[in-house]
mmCIF file of C-alpha atoms in Angstrom:
data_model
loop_
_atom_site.group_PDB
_atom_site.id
_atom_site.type_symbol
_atom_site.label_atom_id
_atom_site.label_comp_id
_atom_site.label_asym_id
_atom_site.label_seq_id
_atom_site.Cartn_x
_atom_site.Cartn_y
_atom_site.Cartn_z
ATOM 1 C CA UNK A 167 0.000 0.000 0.000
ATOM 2 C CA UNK A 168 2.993 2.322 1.186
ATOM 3 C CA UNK A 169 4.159 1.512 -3.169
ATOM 4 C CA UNK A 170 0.819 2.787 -4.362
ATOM 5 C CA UNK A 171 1.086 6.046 -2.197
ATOM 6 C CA UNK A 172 4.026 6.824 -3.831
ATOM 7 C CA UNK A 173 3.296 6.033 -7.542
ATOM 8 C CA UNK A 174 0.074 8.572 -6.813
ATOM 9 C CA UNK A 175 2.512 11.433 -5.946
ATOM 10 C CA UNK A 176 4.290 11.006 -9.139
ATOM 11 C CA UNK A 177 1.200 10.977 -10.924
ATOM 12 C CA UNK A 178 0.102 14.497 -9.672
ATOM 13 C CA UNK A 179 3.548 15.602 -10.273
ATOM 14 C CA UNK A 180 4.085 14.701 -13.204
ATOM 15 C CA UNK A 181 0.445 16.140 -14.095
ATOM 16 C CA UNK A 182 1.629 19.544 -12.725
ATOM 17 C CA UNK A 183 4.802 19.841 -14.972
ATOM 18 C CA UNK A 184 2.823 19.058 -17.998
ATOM 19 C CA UNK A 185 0.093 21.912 -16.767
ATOM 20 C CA UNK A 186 2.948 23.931 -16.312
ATOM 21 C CA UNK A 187 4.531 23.263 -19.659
ATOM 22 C CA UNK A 188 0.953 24.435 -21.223
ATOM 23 C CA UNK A 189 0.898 27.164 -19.091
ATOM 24 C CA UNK A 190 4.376 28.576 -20.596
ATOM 25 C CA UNK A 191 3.658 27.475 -24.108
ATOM 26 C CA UNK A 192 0.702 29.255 -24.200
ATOM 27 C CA UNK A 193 2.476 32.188 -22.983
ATOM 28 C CA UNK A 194 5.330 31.808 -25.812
ATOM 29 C CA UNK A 195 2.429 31.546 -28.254
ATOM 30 C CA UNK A 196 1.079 34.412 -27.503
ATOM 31 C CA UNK A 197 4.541 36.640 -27.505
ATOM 32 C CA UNK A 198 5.089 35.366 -31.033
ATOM 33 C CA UNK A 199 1.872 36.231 -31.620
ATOM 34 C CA UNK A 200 2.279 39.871 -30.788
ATOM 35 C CA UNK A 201 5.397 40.272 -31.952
ATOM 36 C CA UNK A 202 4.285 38.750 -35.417
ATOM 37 C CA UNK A 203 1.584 41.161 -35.204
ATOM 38 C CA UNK A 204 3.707 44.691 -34.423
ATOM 39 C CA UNK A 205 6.373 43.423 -36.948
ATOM 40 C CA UNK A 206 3.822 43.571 -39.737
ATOM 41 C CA UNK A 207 2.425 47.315 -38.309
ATOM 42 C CA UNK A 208 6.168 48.266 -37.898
ATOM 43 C CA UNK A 209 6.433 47.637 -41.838
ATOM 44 C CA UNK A 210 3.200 49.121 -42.865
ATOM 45 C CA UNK A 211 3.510 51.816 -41.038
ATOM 46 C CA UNK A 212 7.507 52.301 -41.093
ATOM 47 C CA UNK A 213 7.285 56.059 -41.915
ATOM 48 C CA UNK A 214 5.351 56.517 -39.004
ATOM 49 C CA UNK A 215 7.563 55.393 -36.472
ATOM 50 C CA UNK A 216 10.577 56.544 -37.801
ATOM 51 C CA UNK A 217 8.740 60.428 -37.599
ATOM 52 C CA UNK A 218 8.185 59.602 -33.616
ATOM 53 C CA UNK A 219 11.893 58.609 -33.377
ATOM 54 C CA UNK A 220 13.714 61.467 -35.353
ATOM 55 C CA UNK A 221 14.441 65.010 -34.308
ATOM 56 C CA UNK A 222 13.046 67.884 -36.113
ATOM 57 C CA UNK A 223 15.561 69.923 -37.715
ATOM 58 C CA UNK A 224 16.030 73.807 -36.400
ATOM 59 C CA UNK A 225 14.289 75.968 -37.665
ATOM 60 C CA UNK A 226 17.195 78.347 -38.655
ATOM 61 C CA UNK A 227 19.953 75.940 -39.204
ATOM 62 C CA UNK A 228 20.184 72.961 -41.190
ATOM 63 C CA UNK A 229 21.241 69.598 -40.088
ATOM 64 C CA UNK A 230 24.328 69.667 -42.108
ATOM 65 C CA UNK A 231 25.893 72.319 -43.404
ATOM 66 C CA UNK A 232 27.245 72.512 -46.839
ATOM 67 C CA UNK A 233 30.064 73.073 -48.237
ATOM 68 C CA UNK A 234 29.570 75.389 -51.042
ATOM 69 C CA UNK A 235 26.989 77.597 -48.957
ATOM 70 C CA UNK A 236 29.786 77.921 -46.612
ATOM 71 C CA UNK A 237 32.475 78.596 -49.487
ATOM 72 C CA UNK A 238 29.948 81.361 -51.011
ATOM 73 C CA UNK A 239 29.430 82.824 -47.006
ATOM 74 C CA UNK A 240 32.869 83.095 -47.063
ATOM 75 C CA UNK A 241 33.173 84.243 -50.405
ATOM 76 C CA UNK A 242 30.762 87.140 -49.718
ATOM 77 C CA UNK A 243 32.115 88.093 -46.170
ATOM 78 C CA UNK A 244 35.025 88.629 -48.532
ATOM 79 C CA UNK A 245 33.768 90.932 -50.797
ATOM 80 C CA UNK A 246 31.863 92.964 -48.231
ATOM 81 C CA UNK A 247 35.289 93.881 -46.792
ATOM 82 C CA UNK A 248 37.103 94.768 -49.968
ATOM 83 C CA UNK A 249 34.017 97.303 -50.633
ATOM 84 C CA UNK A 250 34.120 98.781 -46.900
ATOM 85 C CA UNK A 251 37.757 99.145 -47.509
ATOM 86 C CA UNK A 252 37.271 100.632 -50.679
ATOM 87 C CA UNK A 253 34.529 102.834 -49.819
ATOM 88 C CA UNK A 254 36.945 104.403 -46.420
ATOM 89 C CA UNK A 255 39.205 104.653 -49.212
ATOM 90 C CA UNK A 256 37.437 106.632 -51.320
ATOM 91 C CA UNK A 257 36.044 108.342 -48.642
ATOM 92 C CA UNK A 258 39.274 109.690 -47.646
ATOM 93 C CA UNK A 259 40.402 110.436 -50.866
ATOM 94 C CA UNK A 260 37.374 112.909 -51.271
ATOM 95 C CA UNK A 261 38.342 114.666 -48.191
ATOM 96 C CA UNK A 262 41.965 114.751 -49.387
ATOM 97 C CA UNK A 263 40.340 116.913 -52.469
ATOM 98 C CA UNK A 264 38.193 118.907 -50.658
ATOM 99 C CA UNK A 265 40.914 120.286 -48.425
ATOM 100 C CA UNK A 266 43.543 120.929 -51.526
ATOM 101 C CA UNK A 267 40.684 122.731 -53.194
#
């Protein structure tokens, strides 16, 4: 009788692991499920999520500058000084006339 006692308790525990083992399969199922399921939203609707992860650019300043804006920045700075140099010149050249006249 004490033999029969025993094989019961394996039994119910053996009955447990495979409720247990349904129990986490089930779970599994359904992750894969999900996952499946955002996987196919994430590539419908890729745009989307990328516009929730991205940074707007500033308003003023782009997000990379280039190089031939910068070249022609330069380029004008440039000529802005030659013609305030060349308008003090002339400036002082007309008050070098006025005072010989």
């Amino acid at each position: 009788m004490a033999g029969h006692g025993v094989m019961a308790s394996e039994e119910s525990l053996d009955y447990s692991v495979h409720e247990a083992w349904n129990e986490a399969t089930n779970v599994y199922l359904l992750v894969i499920l999900v996952s499946f399921a955002l996987l196919m939203y994430a590539r419908k609707n890729k745009r989307k999520i990328m516009r929730i992860f991205t940074l707007p650019p500033a308003a003023g300043t782009p997000a990379e500058p280039n190089f031939y804006d910068s070249l022609q920045k330069v380029r004008l700075r440039q000529q802005l000084e030659m013609y305030s140099i060349a308008r003090k010149y002339d400036q002082q050249s007309d008050s070098v006339q006025l005072s010989i006249e």
